[in-house]
XYZ file of C-alpha atoms in Angstrom:
129
model
C -22.473 -85.073 50.732
C -20.894 -84.574 47.323
C -21.624 -81.630 45.020
C -20.846 -82.341 41.351
C -21.481 -78.726 40.289
C -19.473 -76.477 42.664
C -19.262 -73.087 40.960
C -19.689 -69.575 42.440
C -23.321 -69.390 41.341
C -24.180 -72.488 43.387
C -22.124 -71.807 46.513
C -22.071 -68.809 48.832
C -20.428 -68.245 52.210
C -22.152 -66.700 55.192
C -19.669 -64.702 57.305
C -22.020 -63.601 60.099
C -20.965 -65.412 63.318
C -24.293 -64.538 64.980
C -26.282 -66.222 62.206
C -23.785 -69.111 61.962
C -23.901 -70.229 65.584
C -20.501 -68.688 66.292
C -18.735 -69.984 63.161
C -16.807 -67.342 61.223
C -17.858 -68.747 57.849
C -20.416 -71.329 56.790
C -20.909 -72.587 53.216
C -24.372 -72.165 51.728
C -25.325 -74.533 48.911
C -27.936 -72.962 46.614
C -28.457 -75.717 44.021
C -28.927 -79.327 45.094
C -29.476 -80.637 41.541
C -26.174 -82.502 41.301
C -25.605 -83.535 44.892
C -25.503 -86.918 46.562
C -25.233 -88.118 50.140
C -22.535 -90.725 50.579
C -22.618 -93.523 53.123
C -19.517 -93.544 55.385
C -17.709 -96.282 53.403
C -18.349 -94.403 50.146
C -17.044 -91.130 51.634
C -13.746 -92.811 52.426
C -13.510 -94.519 49.028
C -14.398 -91.304 47.154
C -11.916 -89.282 49.225
C -9.235 -91.874 48.489
C -10.011 -91.675 44.768
C -9.886 -87.854 44.647
C -6.736 -87.614 46.781
C -4.999 -90.381 44.838
C -5.854 -88.653 41.548
C -4.328 -85.422 42.815
C -1.248 -87.189 44.200
C -0.942 -89.369 41.067
C -1.005 -92.422 43.329
C -2.075 -95.160 40.923
C -2.376 -97.855 43.598
C -4.549 -95.620 45.789
C -6.671 -94.654 42.800
C -7.281 -98.281 41.862
C -8.085 -99.107 45.486
C -10.579 -96.220 45.572
C -12.187 -97.468 42.351
C -12.491 -100.978 43.802
C -13.922 -99.723 47.128
C -16.483 -97.609 45.264
C -17.645 -100.586 43.215
C -16.282 -99.723 39.777
C -15.892 -102.716 37.466
C -13.837 -102.301 34.317
C -14.003 -104.239 31.066
C -10.407 -103.326 30.282
C -7.269 -102.893 32.363
C -7.474 -99.432 33.977
C -3.692 -99.113 33.682
C -4.196 -98.567 29.952
C -5.725 -95.183 30.724
C -3.409 -94.097 33.553
C -1.176 -92.106 31.193
C -4.284 -90.165 30.174
C -5.112 -89.533 33.846
C -1.589 -88.241 34.475
C -1.876 -85.892 31.501
C -5.268 -84.610 32.697
C -4.003 -83.763 36.185
C -0.665 -82.182 35.317
C -0.142 -78.426 35.234
C 0.447 -77.092 31.737
C 1.518 -73.539 30.851
C -0.998 -71.768 28.616
C 1.617 -71.499 25.874
C 1.709 -75.301 25.563
C -2.030 -75.963 25.651
C -2.575 -75.822 21.854
C 0.457 -77.989 21.211
C -0.604 -80.532 23.864
C -4.185 -80.659 22.570
C -2.990 -81.377 19.050
C -0.674 -84.104 20.341
C -3.469 -85.592 22.482
C -5.803 -85.697 19.477
C -3.118 -87.346 17.363
C -2.434 -89.953 20.063
C -6.147 -90.598 20.604
C -6.707 -91.115 16.882
C -3.752 -93.493 16.684
C -4.944 -95.390 19.766
C -8.481 -95.664 18.382
C -7.170 -97.114 15.108
C -4.921 -99.548 16.936
C -7.255 -100.582 19.752
C -10.240 -102.862 19.573
C -11.258 -101.871 23.122
C -14.973 -101.577 23.858
C -16.504 -98.113 23.616
C -17.777 -98.418 27.219
C -14.759 -99.401 29.331
C -16.649 -99.174 32.649
C -18.845 -102.211 33.180
C -20.473 -101.090 36.444
C -20.803 -97.712 38.172
C -21.440 -97.275 41.893
C -25.065 -96.228 42.375
C -23.938 -93.294 44.537
C -22.454 -91.649 41.445
C -25.637 -91.875 39.373
C -27.544 -88.575 39.527
């Protein structure tokens, strides 16, 4: 299953092999509020999407979106530069500068673009909590 809220307050690890059936460590999920069970095809599609995002593999990301059932009103390539910026590592010293630049670019894009405010036309039901 997928946990959309994985922080230390929601996850613990049991390290008692006797209690864990011989396993050295077993995750313990404390809060099931933002969790979903995925069907096998959705597990693969979601994994592809997450991996492709991390690897900045645009083709894999688009394939994952398609396999999950996303439908877009606009061309997703328009937002790929934003995705690349979100997933890149930035030194703390550049964060303020990058935020200001991102705000400036977003404002300019909003003025220039007549794109709909809701670019995703359909979400896969597995992602609705």
